[in-house]
Amino acid sequence: MSRLLRRPVILAATLVLSLAALLFVNIPVTIIVMVVGVTVAVLVGRHQAGLFKIRIRPRGRREPLWRPTVQHQELPKPAEDPVITFAEPAIELFESRTPPLAHLQLSAGLRSQLDGFALGRTKRIVEAPDLLPHAAADAESWPHVEAAVQKTLALARARGVEIIPDGQNRLSQVLALSAAQGVLLAEWRQLEDGKTVWQGASAQIRASDAFTIQRISEAMERRQLPDLFGGIARRPQNFEVRLLLPYALASAFYSRLHGNPPRAFAA
């Protein structure tokens, strides 16, 4: 910038032009001249002080755009995750929508921690990619999935549910996905605690597992009910079809606990 273009020079020129406008034109024009002159003087001063810079980006060159990545992280484990017993599931266990382990005197704070942890684990299980194909390819997991599906179908027929012959495959797929989620949850428990400890016919699991079973059931019920009903011709009025999903999940969970911990644990 030329040395002549300095703030005092601009202010002096503004004063002269303002007086000329006041004498020969009118007051509004005088005000405009003064505003423009003062603004130019301020910008020149900032430029000379290095506070006002114009950045010119070369043509044809684009800077990489920052794209945020969202990755779910499981919440920290609760301060306490009590050991509880888990017997072979009965479908009546899921009829009521009461909070898990309502019969235990757990503090409100601990319940909140367990439920928050269960929500994180539920998200990871529900969103696990290709869970059913992976389970089908695993010789250790798939028998538990198949057994849970057959057990659930047998219970449905015993309760008076009529299955559409052409829709049984569709129904079995829905139940198999729930069962695979139960198997994954059981393997997760064994990865953390090792081989399951049994008290008679009851397995020792963690309180957070009960919360996770309920949360998975709630999440999958919203997604899978249309496919579930798509394979059913008729059902009795006193039987809720939605109960088949948590029953298949819990049955597979219970069955898988009988097995050895997954090989990843041994490694």
mmCIF file of C-alpha atoms in Angstrom, residues 52-194:
data_model
loop_
_atom_site.group_PDB
_atom_site.id
_atom_site.type_symbol
_atom_site.label_atom_id
_atom_site.label_comp_id
_atom_site.label_asym_id
_atom_site.label_seq_id
_atom_site.Cartn_x
_atom_site.Cartn_y
_atom_site.Cartn_z
ATOM 1 C CA PHE A 52 -6.787 -7.357 8.895
ATOM 2 C CA LYS A 53 -5.624 -9.895 6.333
ATOM 3 C CA ILE A 54 -7.253 -11.184 3.213
ATOM 4 C CA ARG A 55 -6.613 -14.844 2.546
ATOM 5 C CA ILE A 56 -6.668 -15.883 -1.079
ATOM 6 C CA ARG A 57 -7.091 -19.603 -1.722
ATOM 7 C CA PRO A 58 -5.380 -20.876 -4.891
ATOM 8 C CA ARG A 59 -7.818 -21.882 -7.581
ATOM 9 C CA GLY A 60 -8.329 -25.566 -8.110
ATOM 10 C CA ARG A 61 -7.095 -26.444 -4.630
ATOM 11 C CA ARG A 62 -9.471 -27.497 -1.919
ATOM 12 C CA GLU A 63 -8.568 -28.127 1.647
ATOM 13 C CA PRO A 64 -9.752 -31.449 3.065
ATOM 14 C CA LEU A 65 -13.067 -31.157 4.858
ATOM 15 C CA TRP A 66 -13.272 -32.353 8.442
ATOM 16 C CA ARG A 67 -15.914 -35.008 8.849
ATOM 17 C CA PRO A 68 -16.926 -35.999 12.360
ATOM 18 C CA THR A 69 -17.022 -39.688 13.151
ATOM 19 C CA VAL A 70 -19.538 -41.105 15.586
ATOM 20 C CA GLN A 71 -18.450 -44.235 17.425
ATOM 21 C CA HIS A 72 -20.473 -45.646 20.252
ATOM 22 C CA GLN A 73 -18.521 -46.362 23.388
ATOM 23 C CA GLU A 74 -19.897 -48.532 26.135
ATOM 24 C CA LEU A 75 -20.438 -46.748 29.414
ATOM 25 C CA PRO A 76 -18.056 -47.604 32.257
ATOM 26 C CA LYS A 77 -18.993 -50.640 34.276
ATOM 27 C CA PRO A 78 -21.154 -49.871 37.292
ATOM 28 C CA ALA A 79 -19.434 -49.637 40.635
ATOM 29 C CA GLU A 80 -21.262 -52.819 41.611
ATOM 30 C CA ASP A 81 -22.731 -55.521 39.366
ATOM 31 C CA PRO A 82 -24.173 -58.103 41.772
ATOM 32 C CA VAL A 83 -24.144 -61.802 40.996
ATOM 33 C CA ILE A 84 -27.659 -63.208 40.596
ATOM 34 C CA THR A 85 -29.056 -66.617 39.691
ATOM 35 C CA PHE A 86 -30.763 -67.236 36.359
ATOM 36 C CA ALA A 87 -33.017 -70.273 36.069
ATOM 37 C CA GLU A 88 -34.348 -71.791 32.867
ATOM 38 C CA PRO A 89 -36.638 -69.068 31.512
ATOM 39 C CA ALA A 90 -40.409 -69.365 31.498
ATOM 40 C CA ILE A 91 -42.442 -67.213 29.134
ATOM 41 C CA GLU A 92 -44.514 -65.857 32.028
ATOM 42 C CA LEU A 93 -41.362 -64.075 33.184
ATOM 43 C CA PHE A 94 -41.820 -61.547 30.376
ATOM 44 C CA GLU A 95 -45.553 -60.896 30.628
ATOM 45 C CA SER A 96 -45.235 -57.938 32.962
ATOM 46 C CA ARG A 97 -43.226 -54.864 32.061
ATOM 47 C CA THR A 98 -41.947 -54.296 35.570
ATOM 48 C CA PRO A 99 -38.316 -53.178 35.955
ATOM 49 C CA PRO A 100 -35.780 -56.012 36.051
ATOM 50 C CA LEU A 101 -34.959 -57.478 39.456
ATOM 51 C CA ALA A 102 -37.772 -55.541 41.106
ATOM 52 C CA HIS A 103 -37.747 -58.123 43.903
ATOM 53 C CA LEU A 104 -34.195 -57.175 44.865
ATOM 54 C CA GLN A 105 -33.557 -54.206 47.116
ATOM 55 C CA LEU A 106 -31.233 -52.325 44.783
ATOM 56 C CA SER A 107 -30.672 -48.630 45.368
ATOM 57 C CA ALA A 108 -31.966 -46.170 42.795
ATOM 58 C CA GLY A 109 -28.411 -45.083 42.004
ATOM 59 C CA LEU A 110 -27.239 -48.640 41.344
ATOM 60 C CA ARG A 111 -30.298 -49.361 39.205
ATOM 61 C CA SER A 112 -29.521 -46.286 37.138
ATOM 62 C CA GLN A 113 -25.913 -47.410 36.640
ATOM 63 C CA LEU A 114 -26.938 -50.948 35.690
ATOM 64 C CA ASP A 115 -29.568 -49.719 33.256
ATOM 65 C CA GLY A 116 -27.186 -47.230 31.647
ATOM 66 C CA PHE A 117 -24.574 -49.936 31.206
ATOM 67 C CA ALA A 118 -27.222 -52.280 29.784
ATOM 68 C CA LEU A 119 -28.315 -49.650 27.255
ATOM 69 C CA GLY A 120 -24.768 -49.391 25.938
ATOM 70 C CA ARG A 121 -24.383 -53.145 25.654
ATOM 71 C CA THR A 122 -27.808 -53.411 24.037
ATOM 72 C CA LYS A 123 -26.803 -50.904 21.373
ATOM 73 C CA ARG A 124 -23.688 -52.868 20.518
ATOM 74 C CA ILE A 125 -25.555 -56.181 20.319
ATOM 75 C CA VAL A 126 -28.535 -54.855 18.348
ATOM 76 C CA GLU A 127 -26.274 -53.031 15.893
ATOM 77 C CA ALA A 128 -23.777 -55.894 15.514
ATOM 78 C CA PRO A 129 -23.342 -56.356 11.736
ATOM 79 C CA ASP A 130 -24.303 -59.700 10.166
ATOM 80 C CA LEU A 131 -24.907 -61.281 13.556
ATOM 81 C CA LEU A 132 -27.107 -64.090 12.253
ATOM 82 C CA PRO A 133 -24.742 -65.196 9.422
ATOM 83 C CA HIS A 134 -21.816 -65.144 11.848
ATOM 84 C CA ALA A 135 -23.752 -67.270 14.334
ATOM 85 C CA ALA A 136 -24.723 -69.713 11.575
ATOM 86 C CA ALA A 137 -21.061 -70.107 10.635
ATOM 87 C CA ASP A 138 -20.003 -70.780 14.232
ATOM 88 C CA ALA A 139 -20.249 -74.461 15.086
ATOM 89 C CA GLU A 140 -20.174 -73.621 18.791
ATOM 90 C CA SER A 141 -22.956 -71.016 18.746
ATOM 91 C CA TRP A 142 -25.416 -72.217 16.128
ATOM 92 C CA PRO A 143 -26.730 -75.330 17.949
ATOM 93 C CA HIS A 144 -27.887 -73.077 20.803
ATOM 94 C CA VAL A 145 -29.661 -70.787 18.320
ATOM 95 C CA GLU A 146 -31.409 -73.696 16.610
ATOM 96 C CA ALA A 147 -32.436 -75.254 19.914
ATOM 97 C CA ALA A 148 -33.906 -71.958 21.148
ATOM 98 C CA VAL A 149 -35.866 -71.449 17.909
ATOM 99 C CA GLN A 150 -37.348 -74.961 17.988
ATOM 100 C CA LYS A 151 -38.188 -74.601 21.666
ATOM 101 C CA THR A 152 -39.949 -71.287 21.019
ATOM 102 C CA LEU A 153 -41.922 -72.633 18.050
ATOM 103 C CA ALA A 154 -43.014 -75.642 20.103
ATOM 104 C CA LEU A 155 -44.180 -73.374 22.921
ATOM 105 C CA ALA A 156 -46.104 -71.182 20.468
ATOM 106 C CA ARG A 157 -47.943 -74.194 19.045
ATOM 107 C CA ALA A 158 -48.653 -75.491 22.546
ATOM 108 C CA ARG A 159 -50.238 -72.137 23.422
ATOM 109 C CA GLY A 160 -52.573 -72.340 20.420
ATOM 110 C CA VAL A 161 -50.668 -70.248 17.889
ATOM 111 C CA GLU A 162 -51.283 -71.357 14.294
ATOM 112 C CA ILE A 163 -48.277 -70.808 12.052
ATOM 113 C CA ILE A 164 -48.664 -70.173 8.330
ATOM 114 C CA PRO A 165 -46.836 -72.998 6.487
ATOM 115 C CA ASP A 166 -45.330 -70.567 3.996
ATOM 116 C CA GLY A 167 -44.476 -68.133 6.785
ATOM 117 C CA GLN A 168 -42.611 -70.474 9.116
ATOM 118 C CA ASN A 169 -39.235 -69.660 7.566
ATOM 119 C CA ARG A 170 -39.885 -65.965 8.056
ATOM 120 C CA LEU A 171 -40.931 -66.551 11.649
ATOM 121 C CA SER A 172 -37.913 -68.764 12.283
ATOM 122 C CA GLN A 173 -35.582 -66.052 10.949
ATOM 123 C CA VAL A 174 -37.000 -63.530 13.391
ATOM 124 C CA LEU A 175 -36.654 -65.906 16.330
ATOM 125 C CA ALA A 176 -33.158 -66.938 15.225
ATOM 126 C CA LEU A 177 -31.976 -63.330 15.330
ATOM 127 C CA SER A 178 -33.260 -62.934 18.887
ATOM 128 C CA ALA A 179 -31.628 -66.224 19.841
ATOM 129 C CA ALA A 180 -28.314 -65.153 18.281
ATOM 130 C CA GLN A 181 -28.421 -61.992 20.371
ATOM 131 C CA GLY A 182 -28.948 -64.104 23.478
ATOM 132 C CA VAL A 183 -25.972 -66.282 22.554
ATOM 133 C CA LEU A 184 -23.802 -63.207 22.045
ATOM 134 C CA LEU A 185 -24.802 -61.835 25.445
ATOM 135 C CA ALA A 186 -23.961 -65.170 27.109
ATOM 136 C CA GLU A 187 -20.572 -65.298 25.401
ATOM 137 C CA TRP A 188 -19.933 -61.742 26.522
ATOM 138 C CA ARG A 189 -20.677 -62.786 30.096
ATOM 139 C CA GLN A 190 -18.272 -65.708 29.811
ATOM 140 C CA LEU A 191 -15.589 -63.502 28.303
ATOM 141 C CA GLU A 192 -15.746 -61.334 31.410
ATOM 142 C CA ASP A 193 -16.364 -63.931 34.131
ATOM 143 C CA GLY A 194 -15.051 -67.170 32.648
#
